[in-house]
PDB file of C-alpha atoms and ligand atoms in Angstrom:
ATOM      1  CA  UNK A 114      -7.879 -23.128   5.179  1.00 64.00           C
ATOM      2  CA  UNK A 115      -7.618 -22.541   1.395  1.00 79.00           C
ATOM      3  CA  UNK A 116      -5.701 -25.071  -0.854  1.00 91.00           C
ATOM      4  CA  UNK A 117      -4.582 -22.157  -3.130  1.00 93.00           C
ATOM      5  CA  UNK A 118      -0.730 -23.000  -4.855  1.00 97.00           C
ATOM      6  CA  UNK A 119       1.706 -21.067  -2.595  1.00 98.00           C
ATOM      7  CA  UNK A 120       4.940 -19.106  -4.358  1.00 98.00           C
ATOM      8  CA  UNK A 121       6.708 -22.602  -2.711  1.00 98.00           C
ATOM      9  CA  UNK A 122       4.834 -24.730  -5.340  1.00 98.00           C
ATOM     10  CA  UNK A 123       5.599 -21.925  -7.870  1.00 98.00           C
ATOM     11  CA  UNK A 124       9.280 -22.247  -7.339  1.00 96.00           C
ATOM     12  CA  UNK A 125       9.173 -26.140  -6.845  1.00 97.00           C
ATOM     13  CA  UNK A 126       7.953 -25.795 -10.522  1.00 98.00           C
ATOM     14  CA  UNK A 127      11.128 -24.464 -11.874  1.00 97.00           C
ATOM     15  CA  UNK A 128      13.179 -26.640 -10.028  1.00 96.00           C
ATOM     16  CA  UNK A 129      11.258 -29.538 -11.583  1.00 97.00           C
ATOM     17  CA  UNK A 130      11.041 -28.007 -15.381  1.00 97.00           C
ATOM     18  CA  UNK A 131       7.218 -27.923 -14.890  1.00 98.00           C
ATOM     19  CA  UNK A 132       5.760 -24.993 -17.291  1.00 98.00           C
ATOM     20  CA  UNK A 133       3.836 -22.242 -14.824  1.00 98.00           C
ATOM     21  CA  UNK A 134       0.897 -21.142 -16.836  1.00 98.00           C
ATOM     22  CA  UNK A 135      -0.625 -17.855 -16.205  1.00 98.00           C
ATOM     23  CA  UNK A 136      -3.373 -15.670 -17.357  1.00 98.00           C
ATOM     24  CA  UNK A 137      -4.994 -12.637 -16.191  1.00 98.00           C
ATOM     25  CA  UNK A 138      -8.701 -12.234 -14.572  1.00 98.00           C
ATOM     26  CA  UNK A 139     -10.654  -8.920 -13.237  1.00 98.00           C
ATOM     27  CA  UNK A 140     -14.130 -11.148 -12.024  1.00 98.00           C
ATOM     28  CA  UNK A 141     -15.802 -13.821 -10.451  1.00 98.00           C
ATOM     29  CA  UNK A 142     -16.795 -16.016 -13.781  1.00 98.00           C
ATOM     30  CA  UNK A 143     -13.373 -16.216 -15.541  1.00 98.00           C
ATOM     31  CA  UNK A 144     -11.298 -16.312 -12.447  1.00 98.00           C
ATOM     32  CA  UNK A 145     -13.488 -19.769 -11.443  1.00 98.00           C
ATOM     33  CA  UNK A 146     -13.274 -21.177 -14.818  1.00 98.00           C
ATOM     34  CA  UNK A 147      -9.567 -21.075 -15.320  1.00 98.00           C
ATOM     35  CA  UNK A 148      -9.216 -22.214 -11.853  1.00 98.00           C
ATOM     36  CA  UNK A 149     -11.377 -24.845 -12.649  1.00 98.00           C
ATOM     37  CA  UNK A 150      -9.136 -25.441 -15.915  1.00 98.00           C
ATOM     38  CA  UNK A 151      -6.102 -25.546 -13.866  1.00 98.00           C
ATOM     39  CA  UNK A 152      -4.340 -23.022 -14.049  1.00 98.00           C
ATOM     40  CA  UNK A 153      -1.263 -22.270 -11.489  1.00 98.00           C
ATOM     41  CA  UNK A 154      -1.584 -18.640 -11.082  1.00 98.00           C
ATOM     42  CA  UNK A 155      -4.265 -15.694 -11.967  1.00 98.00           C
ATOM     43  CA  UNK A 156      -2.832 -12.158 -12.442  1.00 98.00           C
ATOM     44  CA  UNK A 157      -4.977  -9.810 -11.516  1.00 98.00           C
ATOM     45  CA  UNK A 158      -3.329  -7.128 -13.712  1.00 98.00           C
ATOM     46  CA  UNK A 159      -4.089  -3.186 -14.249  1.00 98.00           C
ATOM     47  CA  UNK A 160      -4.295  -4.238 -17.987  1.00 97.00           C
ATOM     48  CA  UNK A 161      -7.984  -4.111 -16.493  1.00 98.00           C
ATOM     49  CA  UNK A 162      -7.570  -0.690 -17.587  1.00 97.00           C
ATOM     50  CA  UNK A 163      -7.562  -1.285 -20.879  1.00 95.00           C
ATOM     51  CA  UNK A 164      -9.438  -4.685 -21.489  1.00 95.00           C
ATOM     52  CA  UNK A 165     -12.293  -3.677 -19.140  1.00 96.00           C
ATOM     53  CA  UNK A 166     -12.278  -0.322 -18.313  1.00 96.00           C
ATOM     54  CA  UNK A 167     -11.570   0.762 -22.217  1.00 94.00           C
ATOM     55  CA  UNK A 168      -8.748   2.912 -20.995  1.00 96.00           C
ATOM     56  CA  UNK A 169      -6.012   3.647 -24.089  1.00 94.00           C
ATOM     57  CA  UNK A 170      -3.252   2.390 -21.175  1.00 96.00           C
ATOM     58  CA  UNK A 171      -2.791   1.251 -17.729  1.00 97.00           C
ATOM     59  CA  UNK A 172      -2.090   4.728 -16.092  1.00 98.00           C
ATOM     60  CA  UNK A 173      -5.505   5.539 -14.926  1.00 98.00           C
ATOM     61  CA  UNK A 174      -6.056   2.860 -12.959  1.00 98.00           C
ATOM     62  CA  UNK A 175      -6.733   3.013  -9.053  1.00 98.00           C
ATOM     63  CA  UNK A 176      -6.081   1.096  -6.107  1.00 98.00           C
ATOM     64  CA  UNK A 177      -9.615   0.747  -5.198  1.00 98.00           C
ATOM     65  CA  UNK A 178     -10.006  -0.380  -8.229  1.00 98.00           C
ATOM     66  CA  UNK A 179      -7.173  -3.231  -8.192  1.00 98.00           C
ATOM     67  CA  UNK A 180      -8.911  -4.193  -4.719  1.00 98.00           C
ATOM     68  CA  UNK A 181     -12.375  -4.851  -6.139  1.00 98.00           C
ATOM     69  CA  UNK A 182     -11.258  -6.499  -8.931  1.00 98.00           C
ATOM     70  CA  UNK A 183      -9.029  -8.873  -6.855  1.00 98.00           C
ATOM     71  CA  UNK A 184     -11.733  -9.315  -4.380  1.00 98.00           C
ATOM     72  CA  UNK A 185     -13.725 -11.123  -6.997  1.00 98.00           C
ATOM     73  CA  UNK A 186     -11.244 -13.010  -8.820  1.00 98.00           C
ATOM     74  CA  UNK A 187      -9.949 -14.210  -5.032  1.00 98.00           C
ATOM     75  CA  UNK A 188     -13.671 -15.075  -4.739  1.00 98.00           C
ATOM     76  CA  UNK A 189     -13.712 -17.445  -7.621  1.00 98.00           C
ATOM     77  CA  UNK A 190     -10.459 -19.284  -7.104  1.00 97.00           C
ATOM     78  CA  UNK A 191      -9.680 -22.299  -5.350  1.00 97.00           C
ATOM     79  CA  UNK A 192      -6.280 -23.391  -6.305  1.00 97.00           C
ATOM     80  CA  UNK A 193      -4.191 -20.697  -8.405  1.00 98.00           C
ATOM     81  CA  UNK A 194      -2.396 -18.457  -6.792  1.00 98.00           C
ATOM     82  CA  UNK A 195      -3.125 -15.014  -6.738  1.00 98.00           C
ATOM     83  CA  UNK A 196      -1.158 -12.137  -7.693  1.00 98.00           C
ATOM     84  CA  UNK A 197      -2.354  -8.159  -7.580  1.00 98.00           C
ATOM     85  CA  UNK A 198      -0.912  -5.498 -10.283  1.00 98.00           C
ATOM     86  CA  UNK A 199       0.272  -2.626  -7.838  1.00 98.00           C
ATOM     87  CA  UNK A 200      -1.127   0.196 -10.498  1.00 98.00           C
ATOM     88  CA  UNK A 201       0.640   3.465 -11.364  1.00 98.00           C
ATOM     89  CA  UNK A 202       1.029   5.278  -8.582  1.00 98.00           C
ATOM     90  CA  UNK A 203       0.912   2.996  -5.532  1.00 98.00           C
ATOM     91  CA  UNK A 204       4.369   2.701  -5.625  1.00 98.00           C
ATOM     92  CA  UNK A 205       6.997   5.305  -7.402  1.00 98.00           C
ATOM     93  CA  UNK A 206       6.012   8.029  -4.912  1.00 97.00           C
ATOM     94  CA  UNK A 207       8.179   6.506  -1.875  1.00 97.00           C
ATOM     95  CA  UNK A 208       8.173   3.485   0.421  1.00 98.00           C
ATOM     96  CA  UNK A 209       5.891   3.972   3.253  1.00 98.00           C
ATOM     97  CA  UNK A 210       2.901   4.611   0.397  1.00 98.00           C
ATOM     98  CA  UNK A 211       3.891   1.239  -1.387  1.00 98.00           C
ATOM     99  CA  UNK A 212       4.115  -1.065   1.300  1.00 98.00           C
ATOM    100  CA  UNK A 213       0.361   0.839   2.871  1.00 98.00           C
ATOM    101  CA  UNK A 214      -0.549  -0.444  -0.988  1.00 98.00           C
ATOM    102  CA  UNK A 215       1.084  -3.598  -1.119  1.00 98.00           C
ATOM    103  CA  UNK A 216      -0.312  -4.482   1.786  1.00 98.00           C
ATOM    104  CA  UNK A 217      -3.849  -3.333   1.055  1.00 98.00           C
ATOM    105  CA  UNK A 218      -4.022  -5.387  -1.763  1.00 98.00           C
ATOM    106  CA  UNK A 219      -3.362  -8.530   0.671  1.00 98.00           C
ATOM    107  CA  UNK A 220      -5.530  -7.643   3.324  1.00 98.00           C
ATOM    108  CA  UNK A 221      -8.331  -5.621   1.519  1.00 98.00           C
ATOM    109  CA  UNK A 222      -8.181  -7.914  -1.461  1.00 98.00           C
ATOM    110  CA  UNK A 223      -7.261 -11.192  -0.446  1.00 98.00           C
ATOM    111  CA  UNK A 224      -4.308 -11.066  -3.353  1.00 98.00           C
ATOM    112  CA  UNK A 225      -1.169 -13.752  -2.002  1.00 98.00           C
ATOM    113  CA  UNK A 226       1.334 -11.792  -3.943  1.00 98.00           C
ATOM    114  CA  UNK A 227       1.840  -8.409  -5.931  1.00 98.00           C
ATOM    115  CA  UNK A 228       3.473  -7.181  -9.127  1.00 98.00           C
ATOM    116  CA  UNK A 229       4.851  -4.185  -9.824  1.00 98.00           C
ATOM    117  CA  UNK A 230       7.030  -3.395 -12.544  1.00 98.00           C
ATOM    118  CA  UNK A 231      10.758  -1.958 -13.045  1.00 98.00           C
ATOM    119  CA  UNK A 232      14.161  -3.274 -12.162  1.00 98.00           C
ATOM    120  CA  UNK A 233      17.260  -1.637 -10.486  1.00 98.00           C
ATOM    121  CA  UNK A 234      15.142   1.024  -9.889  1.00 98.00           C
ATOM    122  CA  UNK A 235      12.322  -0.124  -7.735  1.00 98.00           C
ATOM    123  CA  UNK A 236      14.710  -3.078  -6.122  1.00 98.00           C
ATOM    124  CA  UNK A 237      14.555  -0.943  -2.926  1.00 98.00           C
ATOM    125  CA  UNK A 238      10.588  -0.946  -3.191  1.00 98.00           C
ATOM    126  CA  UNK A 239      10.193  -4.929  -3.443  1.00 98.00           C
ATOM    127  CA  UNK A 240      12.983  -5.316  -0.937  1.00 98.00           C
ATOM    128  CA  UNK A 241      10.531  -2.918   1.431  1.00 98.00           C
ATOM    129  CA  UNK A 242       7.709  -5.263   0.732  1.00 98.00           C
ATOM    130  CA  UNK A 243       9.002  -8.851   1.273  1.00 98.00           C
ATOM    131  CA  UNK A 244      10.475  -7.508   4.426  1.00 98.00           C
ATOM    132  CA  UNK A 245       6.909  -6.790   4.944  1.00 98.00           C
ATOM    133  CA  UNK A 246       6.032 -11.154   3.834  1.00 98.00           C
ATOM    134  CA  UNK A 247       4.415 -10.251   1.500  1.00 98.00           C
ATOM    135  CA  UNK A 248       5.292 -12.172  -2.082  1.00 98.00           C
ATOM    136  CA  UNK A 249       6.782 -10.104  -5.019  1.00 98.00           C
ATOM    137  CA  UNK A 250       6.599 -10.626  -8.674  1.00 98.00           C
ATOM    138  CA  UNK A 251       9.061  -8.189 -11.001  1.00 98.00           C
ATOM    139  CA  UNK A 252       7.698  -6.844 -14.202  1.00 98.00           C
ATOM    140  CA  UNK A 253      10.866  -6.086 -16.770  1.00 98.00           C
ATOM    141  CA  UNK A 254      11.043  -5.558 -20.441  1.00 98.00           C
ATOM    142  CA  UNK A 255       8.165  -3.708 -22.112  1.00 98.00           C
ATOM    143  CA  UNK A 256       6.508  -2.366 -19.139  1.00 98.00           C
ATOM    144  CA  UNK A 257       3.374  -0.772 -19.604  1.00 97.00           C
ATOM    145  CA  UNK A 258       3.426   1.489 -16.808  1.00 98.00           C
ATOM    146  CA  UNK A 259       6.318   3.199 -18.481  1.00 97.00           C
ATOM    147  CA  UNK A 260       4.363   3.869 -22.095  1.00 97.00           C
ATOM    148  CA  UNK A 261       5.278   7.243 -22.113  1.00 96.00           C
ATOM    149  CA  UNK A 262       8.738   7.037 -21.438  1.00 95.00           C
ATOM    150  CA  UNK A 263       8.924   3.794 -24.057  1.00 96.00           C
ATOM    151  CA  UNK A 264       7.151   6.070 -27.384  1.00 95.00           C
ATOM    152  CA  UNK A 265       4.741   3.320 -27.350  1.00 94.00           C
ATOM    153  CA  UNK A 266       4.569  -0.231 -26.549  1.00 94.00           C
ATOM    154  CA  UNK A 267       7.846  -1.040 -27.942  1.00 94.00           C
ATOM    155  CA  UNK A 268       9.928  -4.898 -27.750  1.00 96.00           C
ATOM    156  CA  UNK A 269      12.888  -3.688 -25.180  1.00 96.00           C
ATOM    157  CA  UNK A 270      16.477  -5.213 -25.213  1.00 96.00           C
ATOM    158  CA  UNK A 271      17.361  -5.385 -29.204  1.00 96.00           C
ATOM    159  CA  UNK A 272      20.222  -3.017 -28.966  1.00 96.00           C
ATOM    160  CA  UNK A 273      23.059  -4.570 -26.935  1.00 97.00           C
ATOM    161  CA  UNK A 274      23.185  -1.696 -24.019  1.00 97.00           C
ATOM    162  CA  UNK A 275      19.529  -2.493 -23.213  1.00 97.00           C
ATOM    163  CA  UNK A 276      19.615  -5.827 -23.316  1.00 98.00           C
ATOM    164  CA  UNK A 277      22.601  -5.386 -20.617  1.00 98.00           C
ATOM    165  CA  UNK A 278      20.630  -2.898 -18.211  1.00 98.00           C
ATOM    166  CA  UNK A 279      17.878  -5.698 -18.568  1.00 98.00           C
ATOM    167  CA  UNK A 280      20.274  -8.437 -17.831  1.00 98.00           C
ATOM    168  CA  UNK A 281      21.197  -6.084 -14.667  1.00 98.00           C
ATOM    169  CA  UNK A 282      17.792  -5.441 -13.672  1.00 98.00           C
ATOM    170  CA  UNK A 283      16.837  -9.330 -13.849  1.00 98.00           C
ATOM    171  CA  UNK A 284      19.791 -10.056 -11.259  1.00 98.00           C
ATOM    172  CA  UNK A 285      18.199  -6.677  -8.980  1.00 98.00           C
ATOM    173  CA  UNK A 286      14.920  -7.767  -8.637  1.00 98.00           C
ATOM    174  CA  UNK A 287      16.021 -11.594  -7.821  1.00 98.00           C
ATOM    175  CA  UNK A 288      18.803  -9.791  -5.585  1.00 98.00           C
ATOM    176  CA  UNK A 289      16.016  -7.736  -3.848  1.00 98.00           C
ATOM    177  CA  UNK A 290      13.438 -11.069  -2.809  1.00 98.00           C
ATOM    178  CA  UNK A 291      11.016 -11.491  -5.774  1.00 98.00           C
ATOM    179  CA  UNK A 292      10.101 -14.937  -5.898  1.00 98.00           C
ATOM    180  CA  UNK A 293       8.969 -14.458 -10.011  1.00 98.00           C
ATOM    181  CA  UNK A 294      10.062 -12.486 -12.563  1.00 98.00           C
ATOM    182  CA  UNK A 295       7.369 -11.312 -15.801  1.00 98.00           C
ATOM    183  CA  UNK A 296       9.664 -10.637 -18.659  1.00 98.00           C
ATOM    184  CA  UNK A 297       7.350  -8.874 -21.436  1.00 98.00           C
ATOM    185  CA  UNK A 298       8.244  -7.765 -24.916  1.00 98.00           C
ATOM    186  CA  UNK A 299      11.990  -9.049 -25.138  1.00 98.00           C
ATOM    187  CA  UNK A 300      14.246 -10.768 -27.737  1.00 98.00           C
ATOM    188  CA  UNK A 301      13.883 -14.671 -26.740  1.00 98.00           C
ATOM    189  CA  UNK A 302      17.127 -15.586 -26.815  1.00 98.00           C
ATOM    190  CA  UNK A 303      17.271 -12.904 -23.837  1.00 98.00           C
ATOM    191  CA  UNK A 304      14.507 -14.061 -22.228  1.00 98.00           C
ATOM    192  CA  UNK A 305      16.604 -17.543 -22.065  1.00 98.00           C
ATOM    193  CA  UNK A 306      19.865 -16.338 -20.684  1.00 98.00           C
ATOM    194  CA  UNK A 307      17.847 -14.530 -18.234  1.00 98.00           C
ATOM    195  CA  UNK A 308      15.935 -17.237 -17.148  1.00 98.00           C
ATOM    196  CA  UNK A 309      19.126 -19.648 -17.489  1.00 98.00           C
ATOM    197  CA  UNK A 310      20.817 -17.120 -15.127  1.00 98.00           C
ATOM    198  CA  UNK A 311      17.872 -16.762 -12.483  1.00 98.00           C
ATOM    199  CA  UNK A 312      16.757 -19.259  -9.948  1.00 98.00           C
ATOM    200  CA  UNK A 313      13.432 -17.601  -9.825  1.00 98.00           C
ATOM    201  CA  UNK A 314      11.167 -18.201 -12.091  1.00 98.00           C
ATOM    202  CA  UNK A 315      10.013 -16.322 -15.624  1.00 98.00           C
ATOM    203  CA  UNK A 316       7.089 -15.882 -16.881  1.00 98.00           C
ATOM    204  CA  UNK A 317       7.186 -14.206 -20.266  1.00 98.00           C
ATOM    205  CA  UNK A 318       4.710 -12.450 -22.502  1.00 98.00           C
ATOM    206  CA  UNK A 319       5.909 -11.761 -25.704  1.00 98.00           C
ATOM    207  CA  UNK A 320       9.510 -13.209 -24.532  1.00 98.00           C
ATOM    208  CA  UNK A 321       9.481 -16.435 -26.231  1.00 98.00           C
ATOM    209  CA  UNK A 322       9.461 -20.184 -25.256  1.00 98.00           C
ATOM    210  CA  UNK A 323      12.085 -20.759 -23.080  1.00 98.00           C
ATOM    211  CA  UNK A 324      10.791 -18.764 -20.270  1.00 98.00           C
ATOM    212  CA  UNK A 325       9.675 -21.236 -17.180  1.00 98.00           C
ATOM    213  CA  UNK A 326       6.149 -20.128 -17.628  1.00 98.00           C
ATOM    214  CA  UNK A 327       3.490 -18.119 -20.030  1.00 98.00           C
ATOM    215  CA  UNK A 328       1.357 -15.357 -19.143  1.00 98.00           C
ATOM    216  CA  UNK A 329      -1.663 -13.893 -21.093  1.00 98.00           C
ATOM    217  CA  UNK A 330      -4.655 -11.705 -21.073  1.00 97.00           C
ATOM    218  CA  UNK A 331      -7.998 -13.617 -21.092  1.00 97.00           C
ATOM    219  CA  UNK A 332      -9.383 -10.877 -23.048  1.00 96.00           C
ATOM    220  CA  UNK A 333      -6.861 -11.676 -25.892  1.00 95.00           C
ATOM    221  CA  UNK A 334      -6.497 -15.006 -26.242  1.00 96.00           C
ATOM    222  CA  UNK A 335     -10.380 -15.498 -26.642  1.00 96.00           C
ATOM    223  CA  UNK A 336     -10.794 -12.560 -28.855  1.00 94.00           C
ATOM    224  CA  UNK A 337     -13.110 -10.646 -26.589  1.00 93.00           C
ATOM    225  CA  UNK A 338     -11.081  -7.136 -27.736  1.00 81.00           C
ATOM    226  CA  UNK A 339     -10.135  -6.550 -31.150  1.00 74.00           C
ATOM    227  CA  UNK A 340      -8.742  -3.122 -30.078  1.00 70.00           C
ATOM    228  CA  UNK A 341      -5.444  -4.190 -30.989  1.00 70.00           C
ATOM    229  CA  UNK A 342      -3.592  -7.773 -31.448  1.00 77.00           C
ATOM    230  CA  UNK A 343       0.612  -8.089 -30.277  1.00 86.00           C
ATOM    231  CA  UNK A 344       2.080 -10.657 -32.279  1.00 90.00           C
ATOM    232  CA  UNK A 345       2.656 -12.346 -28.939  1.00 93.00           C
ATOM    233  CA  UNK A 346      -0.613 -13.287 -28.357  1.00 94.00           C
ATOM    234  CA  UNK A 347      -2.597 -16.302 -29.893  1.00 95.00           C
ATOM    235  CA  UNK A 348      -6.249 -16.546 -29.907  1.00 94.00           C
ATOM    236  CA  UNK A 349      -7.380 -20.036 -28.561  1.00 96.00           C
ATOM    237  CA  UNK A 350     -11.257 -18.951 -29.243  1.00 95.00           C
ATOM    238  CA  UNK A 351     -13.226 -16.498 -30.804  1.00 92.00           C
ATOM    239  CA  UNK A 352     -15.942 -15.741 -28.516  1.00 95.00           C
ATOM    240  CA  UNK A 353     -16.981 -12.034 -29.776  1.00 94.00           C
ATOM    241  CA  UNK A 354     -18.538 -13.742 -32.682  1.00 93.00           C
ATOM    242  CA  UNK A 355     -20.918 -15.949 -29.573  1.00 95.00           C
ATOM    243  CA  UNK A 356     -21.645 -12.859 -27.985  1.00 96.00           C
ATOM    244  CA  UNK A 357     -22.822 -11.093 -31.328  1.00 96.00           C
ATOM    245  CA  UNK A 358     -25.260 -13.605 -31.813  1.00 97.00           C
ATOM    246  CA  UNK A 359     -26.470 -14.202 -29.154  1.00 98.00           C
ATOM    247  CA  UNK A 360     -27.310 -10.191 -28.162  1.00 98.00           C
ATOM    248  CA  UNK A 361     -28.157  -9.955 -32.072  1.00 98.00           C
ATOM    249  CA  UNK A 362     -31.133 -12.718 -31.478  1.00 98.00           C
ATOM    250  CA  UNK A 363     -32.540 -11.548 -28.152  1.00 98.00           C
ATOM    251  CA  UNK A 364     -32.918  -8.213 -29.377  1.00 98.00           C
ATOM    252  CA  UNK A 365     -34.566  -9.825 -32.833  1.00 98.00           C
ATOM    253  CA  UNK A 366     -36.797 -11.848 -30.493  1.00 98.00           C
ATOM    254  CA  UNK A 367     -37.555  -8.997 -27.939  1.00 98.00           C
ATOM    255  CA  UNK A 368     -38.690  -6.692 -31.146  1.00 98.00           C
ATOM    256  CA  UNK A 369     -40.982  -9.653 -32.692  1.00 98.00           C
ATOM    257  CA  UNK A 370     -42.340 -10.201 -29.619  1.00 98.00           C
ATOM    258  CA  UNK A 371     -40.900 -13.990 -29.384  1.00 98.00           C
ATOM    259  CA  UNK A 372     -39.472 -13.926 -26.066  1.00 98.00           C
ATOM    260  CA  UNK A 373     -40.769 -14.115 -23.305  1.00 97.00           C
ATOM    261  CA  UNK A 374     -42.525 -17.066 -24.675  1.00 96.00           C
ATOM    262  CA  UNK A 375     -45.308 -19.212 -22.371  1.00 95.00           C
ATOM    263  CA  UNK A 376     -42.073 -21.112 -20.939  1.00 96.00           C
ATOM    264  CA  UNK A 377     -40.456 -18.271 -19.430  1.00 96.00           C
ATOM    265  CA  UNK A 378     -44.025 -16.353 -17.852  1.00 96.00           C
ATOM    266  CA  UNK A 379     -45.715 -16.911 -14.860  1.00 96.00           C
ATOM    267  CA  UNK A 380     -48.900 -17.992 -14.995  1.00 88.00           C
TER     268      UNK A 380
HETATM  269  O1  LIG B1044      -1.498  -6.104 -16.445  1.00 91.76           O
HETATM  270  C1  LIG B1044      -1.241  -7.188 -16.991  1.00 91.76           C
HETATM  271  O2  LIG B1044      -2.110  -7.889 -17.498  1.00 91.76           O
HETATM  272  C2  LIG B1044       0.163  -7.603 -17.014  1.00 91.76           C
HETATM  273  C3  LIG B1044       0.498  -8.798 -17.861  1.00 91.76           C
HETATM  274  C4  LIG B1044       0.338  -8.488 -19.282  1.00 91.76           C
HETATM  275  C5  LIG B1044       1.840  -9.344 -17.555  1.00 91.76           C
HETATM  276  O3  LIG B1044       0.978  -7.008 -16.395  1.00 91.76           O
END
């Protein structure tokens, strides 16, 4: 029996003004130590794409690939709870092909929950899959999925008829049985009238402080890829510059003939 956090401990949270901290993790190693760390939940997200995979977006990535990924971060996690990024794909085309995905990545990868993003217009795909028990988290705002039709990864809801649909989309996707809502790339004082409105809780990226919760991409906040830095994100360590080094001195050594010293050959 695993002692994971269940989405009933997630939405305890909220009730109780307890901050839900998120982050994301594609492996074994940094899904164990932020368990280890604490944290509540671990997003499995298709920003693997581009953090990983070196993708320029999200689009490319497969189910298979979600799977393995969540296989291994489901591997290394004891406590958080674990959420699956249904990619592009698994779920626009119609509802029999995203509940078959939805419920892959529970049973194939072990995942508790799944995201997928949009609002008024994929209520009718979450309702599908929490009639299926499986756990939904919404995606609104700057949804990466939709890069394309965005020009760009662009903050959503400044103008007042966007920041409306949001609104509306918010109330759909709590309507249709998510039990969380990500809200990425918005105005703040949005993101807090949403979340005001909502008895689910938010998580927000790039949607200020008075969301119930904070997500983030590992890769980011420890500087592992300097592709590009949101203003949303702030780096807690620098750990490119460790890695440098470190590959910069075994090569030195290997070359100078310094390693393998006595120490590390058998006799
Ligand atoms: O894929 C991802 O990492 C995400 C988060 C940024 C919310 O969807």
């Amino acid at each position: 029996m695993s002692d994971n956090k269940t989405i009933l401990d997630i939405q305890r949270m909220k009730a109780q003004g307890d901050k839900i901290t998120v982050l994301t993790a594609y492996d074994y190693p940094f899904a164990r130590l932020m368990d280890l760390a604490g944290i509540d939940m671990i997003l499995v997200g298709d920003s693997v794409g581009s953090v990983v995979a070196g993708y320029d977006n999200t689009l490319p990535v497969t189910m298979d690939e979600m799977i393995y990924h969540t296989r291994a971060v489901v591997r290394g996690s004891a406590s958080a709870l674990i959420i699956a990024d249904m990619p592009f794909l698994s779920y626009q085309v119609d509802l029999v092909e995203a509940r078959r995905n939805a419920g892959r990545l529970v049973k194939e990868g072990g995942a508790q929950a799944v995201k997928l993003e949009g609002g008024e217009n994929v209520a009718a795909t979450i309702r599908a899959i929490v009639d299926m028990d499986i756990p939904v988290v919404g995606h609104i705002g700057l949804t990466p999925q939709s890069i394309h039709r965005m020009g760009g990864y662009r903050v959503q809801g400044k103008e007042d008829e966007q920041a409306r649909q949001l609104l509306a989309d918010a109330r759909a996707v709590q309507q249709a049985g998510a039990f969380a809502l990500v809200l990425e790339g918005i105005p703040a004082p949005l993101a807090q009238r949403i979340t005001a409105e909502l008895h689910i809780p938010t998580i927000g990226i790039g949607a200020g402080v008075h969301c119930d919760g904070q997500v983030l991409v590992i890769h980011d906040i420890l500087g592992l890829c300097e592709k590009y830095s949101p203003k949303f994100v702030k780096r807690y360590a620098d750990v490119s510059e460790t890695i440098s080094r470190g590959i910069a001195d075994y090569i030195r050594e290997v070359k100078d003939g310094v390693f393998p010293g006595e120490e590390h050959s058998f006799k």
